[in-house]
Short mmCIF file of C-alpha atoms in Angstrom, two decimals:
data_model
loop_
_atom_site.label_atom_id
_atom_site.label_comp_id
_atom_site.label_asym_id
_atom_site.label_seq_id
_atom_site.Cartn_x
_atom_site.Cartn_y
_atom_site.Cartn_z
CA MET A 1 0.00 0.00 0.00
CA ALA A 2 1.39 3.45 -0.90
CA GLY A 3 1.03 6.40 1.46
CA TYR A 4 -1.38 8.02 -1.02
CA SER A 5 -3.61 4.96 -1.52
CA GLY A 6 -6.41 6.56 0.46
CA THR A 7 -6.65 9.49 -2.01
CA LYS A 8 -5.58 7.63 -5.13
CA GLU A 9 -8.68 8.52 -7.14
CA ASP A 10 -8.13 12.22 -6.65
CA TYR A 11 -4.53 12.01 -7.86
CA ALA A 12 -5.56 9.85 -10.83
CA ARG A 13 -8.22 12.42 -11.83
CA ARG A 14 -5.77 15.34 -11.52
CA LEU A 15 -3.10 13.50 -13.55
CA ARG A 16 -5.57 12.66 -16.31
CA ARG A 17 -6.48 16.37 -16.44
CA ILE A 18 -2.79 17.36 -16.64
CA GLU A 19 -2.26 14.79 -19.41
CA GLY A 20 -5.11 16.42 -21.36
CA GLN A 21 -3.62 19.88 -20.77
CA VAL A 22 -0.25 18.75 -22.15
CA ARG A 23 -2.02 17.30 -25.19
CA GLY A 24 -3.74 20.70 -25.53
CA ILE A 25 -0.37 22.49 -25.50
CA ALA A 26 0.89 20.18 -28.26
CA ARG A 27 -2.19 21.07 -30.30
CA MET A 28 -1.59 24.81 -29.71
CA VAL A 29 1.98 24.40 -31.04
CA ASP A 30 0.67 22.43 -33.98
CA GLU A 31 -1.75 25.28 -34.78
CA ASP A 32 0.95 27.99 -34.45
CA VAL A 33 -0.87 29.61 -31.53
CA TYR A 34 0.82 32.79 -30.22
CA CYS A 35 3.86 31.99 -28.02
CA ILE A 36 2.55 33.88 -24.97
CA ASP A 37 -0.65 31.81 -24.86
CA VAL A 38 1.36 28.58 -25.05
CA LEU A 39 3.64 29.84 -22.25
CA THR A 40 0.62 30.65 -20.09
CA GLN A 41 -0.55 27.04 -20.41
CA ILE A 42 2.91 25.68 -19.64
CA SER A 43 3.02 27.67 -16.37
CA ALA A 44 -0.47 26.44 -15.44
CA VAL A 45 0.45 22.78 -16.04
CA THR A 46 3.74 23.18 -14.14
CA LYS A 47 1.81 24.52 -11.13
CA ALA A 48 -0.74 21.69 -11.33
CA LEU A 49 2.08 19.11 -11.38
CA GLN A 50 3.79 20.83 -8.45
CA ALA A 51 0.55 20.69 -6.46
CA VAL A 52 0.32 16.91 -7.05
CA GLY A 53 3.93 16.59 -5.89
CA ILE A 54 3.33 18.64 -2.76
CA GLY A 55 0.26 16.51 -1.96
CA LEU A 56 2.23 13.28 -2.38
CA VAL A 57 5.01 14.61 -0.10
CA GLU A 58 2.45 15.22 2.66
CA GLU A 59 0.96 11.73 2.19
CA HIS A 60 4.42 10.17 2.28
CA LEU A 61 5.44 12.05 5.42
CA GLY A 62 2.12 11.28 7.13
CA HIS A 63 2.22 7.55 6.42
CA CYS A 64 5.55 6.07 5.36
CA VAL A 65 7.87 8.41 7.33
CA VAL A 66 5.73 8.51 10.49
CA ASP A 67 5.24 4.72 10.48
CA ALA A 68 8.98 4.16 10.04
CA ALA A 69 9.75 6.62 12.88
CA ARG A 70 7.39 4.79 15.18
CA SER A 71 8.98 1.42 14.42
CA SER A 72 12.65 2.41 14.96
CA HIS A 73 15.05 5.39 15.01
CA GLU A 74 17.07 3.83 12.16
CA GLU A 75 14.07 3.28 9.90
CA GLY A 76 12.80 6.77 10.66
CA ALA A 77 16.19 8.33 9.81
CA GLU A 78 16.41 6.43 6.50
CA LYS A 79 12.92 7.51 5.44
CA VAL A 80 13.70 11.14 6.37
CA ARG A 81 16.90 11.05 4.28
CA GLU A 82 15.01 9.61 1.31
CA ALA A 83 12.07 12.04 1.64
CA SER A 84 14.44 15.03 1.95
CA GLU A 85 16.14 14.11 -1.34
CA ALA A 86 12.75 13.91 -3.07
CA ILE A 87 11.75 17.28 -1.57
CA ALA A 88 15.06 18.80 -2.77
CA ARG A 89 14.37 17.59 -6.33
CA LEU A 90 10.88 19.11 -6.17
CA VAL A 91 12.20 22.45 -4.88
CA ARG A 92 14.86 22.54 -7.60
CA SER A 93 12.54 21.64 -10.44
CA MET B 1 3.38 32.44 -38.04
CA ALA B 2 4.48 31.92 -34.40
CA GLY B 3 8.02 32.69 -33.30
CA TYR B 4 8.65 28.95 -32.80
CA SER B 5 7.32 27.81 -36.17
CA GLY B 6 10.82 27.03 -37.39
CA THR B 7 11.34 24.46 -34.62
CA LYS B 8 7.76 23.32 -34.24
CA GLU B 9 8.48 19.64 -34.84
CA ASP B 10 10.96 19.52 -32.00
CA TYR B 11 8.50 21.09 -29.56
CA ALA B 12 5.72 18.74 -30.74
CA ARG B 13 7.98 15.72 -30.19
CA ARG B 14 9.01 16.88 -26.70
CA LEU B 15 5.39 17.60 -25.71
CA ARG B 16 4.24 14.17 -26.90
CA ARG B 17 7.00 12.64 -24.75
CA ILE B 18 5.89 14.70 -21.73
CA GLU B 19 2.28 13.64 -22.32
CA GLY B 20 3.43 10.00 -22.23
CA GLN B 21 5.40 10.61 -19.04
CA VAL B 22 2.33 12.11 -17.33
CA ARG B 23 0.32 9.07 -18.44
CA GLY B 24 3.08 6.94 -16.93
CA ILE B 25 2.80 8.77 -13.60
CA ALA B 26 -0.96 8.14 -13.57
CA ARG B 27 -0.25 4.43 -14.15
CA MET B 28 2.29 4.41 -11.26
CA VAL B 29 -0.36 5.90 -8.95
CA ASP B 30 -2.89 3.37 -10.19
CA GLU B 31 -0.43 0.57 -9.34
CA ASP B 32 0.37 1.97 -5.86
CA VAL B 33 4.01 2.51 -6.77
CA TYR B 34 6.17 3.84 -3.88
CA CYS B 35 5.63 7.61 -3.34
CA ILE B 36 9.32 8.52 -3.80
CA ASP B 37 9.44 6.94 -7.27
CA VAL B 38 6.31 8.86 -8.31
CA LEU B 39 7.84 12.10 -6.94
CA THR B 40 11.03 11.48 -8.93
CA GLN B 41 8.99 11.28 -12.13
CA ILE B 42 7.03 14.44 -11.25
CA SER B 43 10.27 16.40 -10.83
CA ALA B 44 11.57 15.05 -14.17
CA VAL B 45 8.39 16.05 -16.04
CA THR B 46 8.36 19.50 -14.38
CA LYS B 47 11.92 20.09 -15.58
CA ALA B 48 11.06 18.90 -19.11
CA LEU B 49 8.09 21.29 -19.24
CA GLN B 50 10.24 24.14 -17.93
CA ALA B 51 12.80 23.46 -20.67
CA VAL B 52 10.07 23.73 -23.33
CA GLY B 53 8.96 27.01 -21.74
CA ILE B 54 12.50 28.42 -21.68
CA GLY B 55 12.93 27.46 -25.33
CA LEU B 56 9.69 29.18 -26.34
CA VAL B 57 10.73 32.34 -24.45
CA GLU B 58 13.93 32.50 -26.49
CA GLU B 59 12.02 31.96 -29.76
CA HIS B 60 9.52 34.65 -28.80
CA LEU B 61 12.21 37.17 -27.87
CA GLY B 62 14.21 36.40 -31.00
CA HIS B 63 11.28 36.78 -33.39
CA CYS B 64 8.19 38.54 -32.08
CA VAL B 65 9.91 40.96 -29.64
CA VAL B 66 12.85 41.81 -31.91
CA ASP B 67 10.56 42.33 -34.95
CA ALA B 68 8.27 44.60 -32.91
CA ALA B 69 11.26 46.60 -31.61
CA ARG B 70 12.52 47.11 -35.14
CA SER B 71 9.14 48.35 -36.36
CA SER B 72 8.50 50.93 -33.56
CA HIS B 73 9.40 51.87 -29.99
CA GLU B 74 5.77 51.50 -28.92
CA GLU B 75 5.36 48.03 -30.40
CA GLY B 76 8.66 46.96 -28.90
CA ALA B 77 7.67 48.23 -25.45
CA GLU B 78 4.32 46.42 -25.57
CA LYS B 79 5.92 43.12 -26.58
CA VAL B 80 8.53 43.49 -23.80
CA ARG B 81 5.78 44.11 -21.21
CA GLU B 82 3.86 41.04 -22.40
CA ALA B 83 6.97 38.81 -22.56
CA SER B 84 8.08 39.92 -19.08
CA GLU B 85 4.72 38.88 -17.60
CA ALA B 86 5.02 35.44 -19.23
CA ILE B 87 8.60 35.12 -17.92
CA ALA B 88 7.40 36.09 -14.41
CA ARG B 89 4.74 33.35 -14.52
CA LEU B 90 7.38 30.82 -15.61
CA VAL B 91 9.79 31.89 -12.83
CA ARG B 92 7.00 31.67 -10.25
CA SER B 93 5.69 28.27 -11.36
CA MET C 1 16.34 23.32 21.16
CA ALA C 2 15.65 23.62 17.41
CA GLY C 3 16.02 20.64 15.08
CA TYR C 4 19.04 22.31 13.47
CA SER C 5 20.86 23.18 16.70
CA GLY C 6 23.47 20.51 16.07
CA THR C 7 24.55 22.19 12.81
CA LYS C 8 23.81 25.78 13.75
CA GLU C 9 27.31 27.08 13.05
CA ASP C 10 27.21 25.84 9.49
CA TYR C 11 23.88 27.56 8.80
CA ALA C 12 25.10 30.77 10.47
CA ARG C 13 28.22 30.77 8.29
CA ARG C 14 26.21 30.15 5.09
CA LEU C 15 23.70 32.89 5.97
CA ARG C 16 26.48 35.42 6.66
CA ARG C 17 27.92 34.57 3.24
CA ILE C 18 24.50 35.05 1.59
CA GLU C 19 24.10 38.38 3.40
CA GLY C 20 27.46 39.48 1.95
CA GLN C 21 26.41 38.35 -1.52
CA VAL C 22 23.19 40.41 -1.31
CA ARG C 23 25.25 43.43 -0.22
CA GLY C 24 27.47 42.74 -3.24
CA ILE C 25 24.45 42.77 -5.57
CA ALA C 26 23.37 46.13 -4.13
CA ARG C 27 26.87 47.47 -4.86
CA MET C 28 26.70 46.14 -8.45
CA VAL C 29 23.41 48.01 -8.94
CA ASP C 30 24.93 51.12 -7.41
CA GLU C 31 27.81 50.90 -9.89
CA ASP C 32 25.52 50.34 -12.91
CA VAL C 33 26.98 46.90 -13.57
CA TYR C 34 25.56 45.16 -16.67
CA CYS C 35 22.09 43.63 -15.99
CA ILE C 36 23.11 40.09 -16.97
CA ASP C 37 25.91 40.01 -14.40
CA VAL C 38 23.54 41.20 -11.67
CA LEU C 39 20.99 38.54 -12.72
CA THR C 40 23.67 35.85 -12.53
CA GLN C 41 24.36 36.81 -8.92
CA ILE C 42 20.67 36.87 -8.06
CA SER C 43 20.26 33.29 -9.35
CA ALA C 44 23.31 32.17 -7.35
CA VAL C 45 22.01 33.70 -4.11
CA THR C 46 18.53 32.26 -4.67
CA LYS C 47 20.06 28.78 -5.03
CA ALA C 48 22.17 29.24 -1.89
CA LEU C 49 19.10 30.28 0.10
CA GLN C 50 17.14 27.32 -1.29
CA ALA C 51 19.93 24.97 -0.19
CA VAL C 52 19.72 26.35 3.37
CA GLY C 53 15.95 25.83 3.28
CA ILE C 54 16.28 22.25 2.03
CA GLY C 55 18.79 21.52 4.80
CA LEU C 56 16.51 22.94 7.47
CA VAL C 57 13.60 20.83 6.16
CA GLU C 58 15.69 17.67 6.58
CA GLU C 59 16.72 18.69 10.10
CA HIS C 60 13.12 19.46 11.03
CA LEU C 61 11.84 16.15 9.66
CA GLY C 62 14.64 14.22 11.35
CA HIS C 63 14.14 15.76 14.76
CA CYS C 64 10.88 17.58 15.39
CA VAL C 65 8.61 15.48 13.11
CA VAL C 66 10.13 12.12 14.04
CA ASP C 67 10.07 12.92 17.77
CA ALA C 68 6.42 14.00 17.56
CA ALA C 69 5.52 10.83 15.61
CA ARG C 70 7.15 8.68 18.27
CA SER C 71 5.27 10.40 21.08
CA SER C 72 1.72 10.18 19.56
CA HIS C 73 -0.20 9.82 16.30
CA GLU C 74 -1.88 13.19 16.85
CA GLU C 75 1.38 15.08 17.47
CA GLY C 76 2.96 13.37 14.49
CA ALA C 77 0.04 14.31 12.23
CA GLU C 78 0.15 17.96 13.35
CA LYS C 79 3.90 18.24 12.71
CA VAL C 80 3.48 16.62 9.26
CA ARG C 81 0.73 19.12 8.36
CA GLU C 82 2.88 22.04 9.47
CA ALA C 83 6.03 20.75 7.73
CA SER C 84 4.10 20.11 4.49
CA GLU C 85 2.90 23.72 4.42
CA ALA C 86 6.47 24.97 4.86
CA ILE C 87 7.66 22.60 2.09
CA ALA C 88 4.87 23.89 -0.19
CA ARG C 89 6.00 27.50 0.39
CA LEU C 90 9.60 26.51 -0.42
CA VAL C 91 8.55 24.69 -3.61
CA ARG C 92 6.45 27.66 -4.71
CA SER C 93 9.11 30.29 -4.01
CA MET D 1 24.38 53.14 -18.33
CA ALA D 2 22.59 49.91 -17.29
CA GLY D 3 19.07 49.14 -18.45
CA TYR D 4 17.84 49.59 -14.87
CA SER D 5 19.58 52.93 -14.21
CA GLY D 6 16.28 54.79 -14.31
CA THR D 7 14.92 52.78 -11.37
CA LYS D 8 18.19 52.17 -9.57
CA GLU D 9 17.08 53.68 -6.26
CA ASP D 10 14.13 51.32 -6.02
CA TYR D 11 16.32 48.26 -6.60
CA ALA D 12 18.89 49.53 -4.10
CA ARG D 13 16.18 50.01 -1.46
CA ARG D 14 14.72 46.53 -2.07
CA LEU D 15 18.17 44.90 -1.92
CA ARG D 16 19.02 46.66 1.35
CA ARG D 17 15.74 45.33 2.76
CA ILE D 18 16.57 41.79 1.57
CA GLU D 19 20.02 42.09 3.12
CA GLY D 20 18.39 42.99 6.44
CA GLN D 21 15.99 40.05 6.14
CA VAL D 22 18.90 37.64 5.59
CA ARG D 23 20.63 39.11 8.67
CA GLY D 24 17.35 38.53 10.52
CA ILE D 25 17.30 34.86 9.47
CA ALA D 26 20.86 34.45 10.76
CA ARG D 27 19.75 35.92 14.09
CA MET D 28 16.76 33.53 14.23
CA VAL D 29 19.15 30.59 13.73
CA ASP D 30 21.46 32.00 16.38
CA GLU D 31 18.52 32.17 18.81
CA ASP D 32 17.33 28.59 18.03
CA VAL D 33 14.02 29.87 16.65
CA TYR D 34 11.59 27.10 15.58
CA CYS D 35 12.55 25.64 12.14
CA ILE D 36 9.18 26.40 10.53
CA ASP D 37 9.45 30.12 11.33
CA VAL D 38 12.95 30.23 9.82
CA LEU D 39 11.69 28.41 6.70
CA THR D 40 8.85 30.91 6.34
CA GLN D 41 11.38 33.76 6.26
CA ILE D 42 13.58 31.92 3.75
CA SER D 43 10.62 31.54 1.36
CA ALA D 44 9.74 35.23 1.76
CA VAL D 45 13.32 36.36 0.99
CA THR D 46 13.55 33.99 -1.98
CA LYS D 47 10.37 35.51 -3.44
CA ALA D 48 11.66 39.07 -2.85
CA LEU D 49 14.92 38.23 -4.66
CA GLN D 50 12.99 36.62 -7.52
CA ALA D 51 10.89 39.77 -7.87
CA VAL D 52 14.05 41.89 -8.19
CA GLY D 53 15.32 39.44 -10.83
CA ILE D 54 12.06 39.57 -12.79
CA GLY D 55 12.15 43.39 -12.69
CA LEU D 56 15.73 43.49 -13.97
CA VAL D 57 14.83 41.10 -16.82
CA GLU D 58 12.09 43.49 -17.96
CA GLU D 59 14.45 46.48 -17.76
CA HIS D 60 17.10 44.61 -19.72
CA LEU D 61 14.67 43.51 -22.43
CA GLY D 62 13.17 46.99 -22.66
CA HIS D 63 16.48 48.79 -23.00
CA CYS D 64 19.52 46.68 -23.89
CA VAL D 65 17.75 44.03 -26.03
CA VAL D 66 15.42 46.45 -27.83
CA ASP D 67 18.25 48.91 -28.53
CA ALA D 68 20.43 46.13 -29.91
CA ALA D 69 17.57 44.84 -32.09
CA ARG D 70 17.05 48.30 -33.53
CA SER D 71 20.72 48.71 -34.38
CA SER D 72 21.21 45.34 -36.19
CA HIS D 73 19.85 41.80 -36.53
CA GLU D 74 23.15 40.36 -35.32
CA GLU D 75 23.31 42.50 -32.20
CA GLY D 76 19.68 41.77 -31.45
CA ALA D 77 20.22 38.01 -31.80
CA GLU D 78 23.26 38.09 -29.49
CA LYS D 79 21.40 40.02 -26.79
CA VAL D 80 18.43 37.61 -27.05
CA ARG D 81 20.75 34.61 -26.64
CA GLU D 82 22.39 36.18 -23.59
CA ALA D 83 19.08 37.28 -22.02
CA SER D 84 17.53 33.82 -22.58
CA GLU D 85 20.40 32.17 -20.68
CA ALA D 86 19.91 34.56 -17.75
CA ILE D 87 16.14 33.88 -17.81
CA ALA D 88 16.82 30.11 -17.82
CA ARG D 89 19.05 30.48 -14.73
CA LEU D 90 16.32 32.45 -12.98
CA VAL D 91 13.63 29.89 -13.87
CA ARG D 92 15.86 27.05 -12.65
CA SER D 93 16.85 28.71 -9.38
#
């Protein structure tokens, strides 16, 4: 079971929507739509993806990291290290 | 003609790839894949989208903004204002 | 005691350096240095600040959040909520 | 003359304020202030720096890039290349 299993449907719906938005951007490029309008969509999709990432971080912390911490110091420390690397990638993307 | 028309095929190819990656993330969520692996993909797709955005900014500056500047101060100023707002959205996403 | 107390000196040293870099940017502006060179410094300082933030997140997760999780589910959940909001602000800045 | 010379005082004031905020963060760390409060300040300073960067990009486009475009295609193209690299650094920081 993943930390986000409880809210899986919501993430699936949001990802399907983002997939459609990316397809929409490809169509805009295909139709030579004005650059600024394409850029506006790219920023919107980037934010939507970020929001999914932020949600998954919270789920992961609230389930996987907390459960590991409660089972042992070592497991907790390993999960924190791993989560922090994922958070760093998200911040830097 | 959009500023990116000359490299349209490349952007279309990259956007199709990103669309597939987003579909892949949805599949990972559907299969309860470990949160960290999903987050790694989200950061990769965010960076790919950002790179498309940065490319389109350069195309826009190099065609639409430069052409407007060469035709009149007023047109140049308006295109700069518009481009700067799009760049701000990209920086803040 | 804060989660980062153990590495406080390192953060203090990095923040003093960032403070000096910001003062340096102000001097560049005062001396009408070319925009691109000022922008290069701004990106460097933003990354340095981000790195401090990412480090503090790891410290907080590894101490405050883990300790709360080990004491009770409720305390753990509250610390996760609070940490996730701080991570969201960092991602969005 | 830099592209931002006309609004130099405003940038100088904002940078002095950011410098003070960074000094304030160092003091918070020195006084073992709670991690979340330090992180909140780091996000605020990062946003303030970004805003200065975005402003300088607009000034640079509106003066240096436009002027170069009006003098020759080659000069315009070189300034666009240079500005796009600076914008990419800002987006990725």
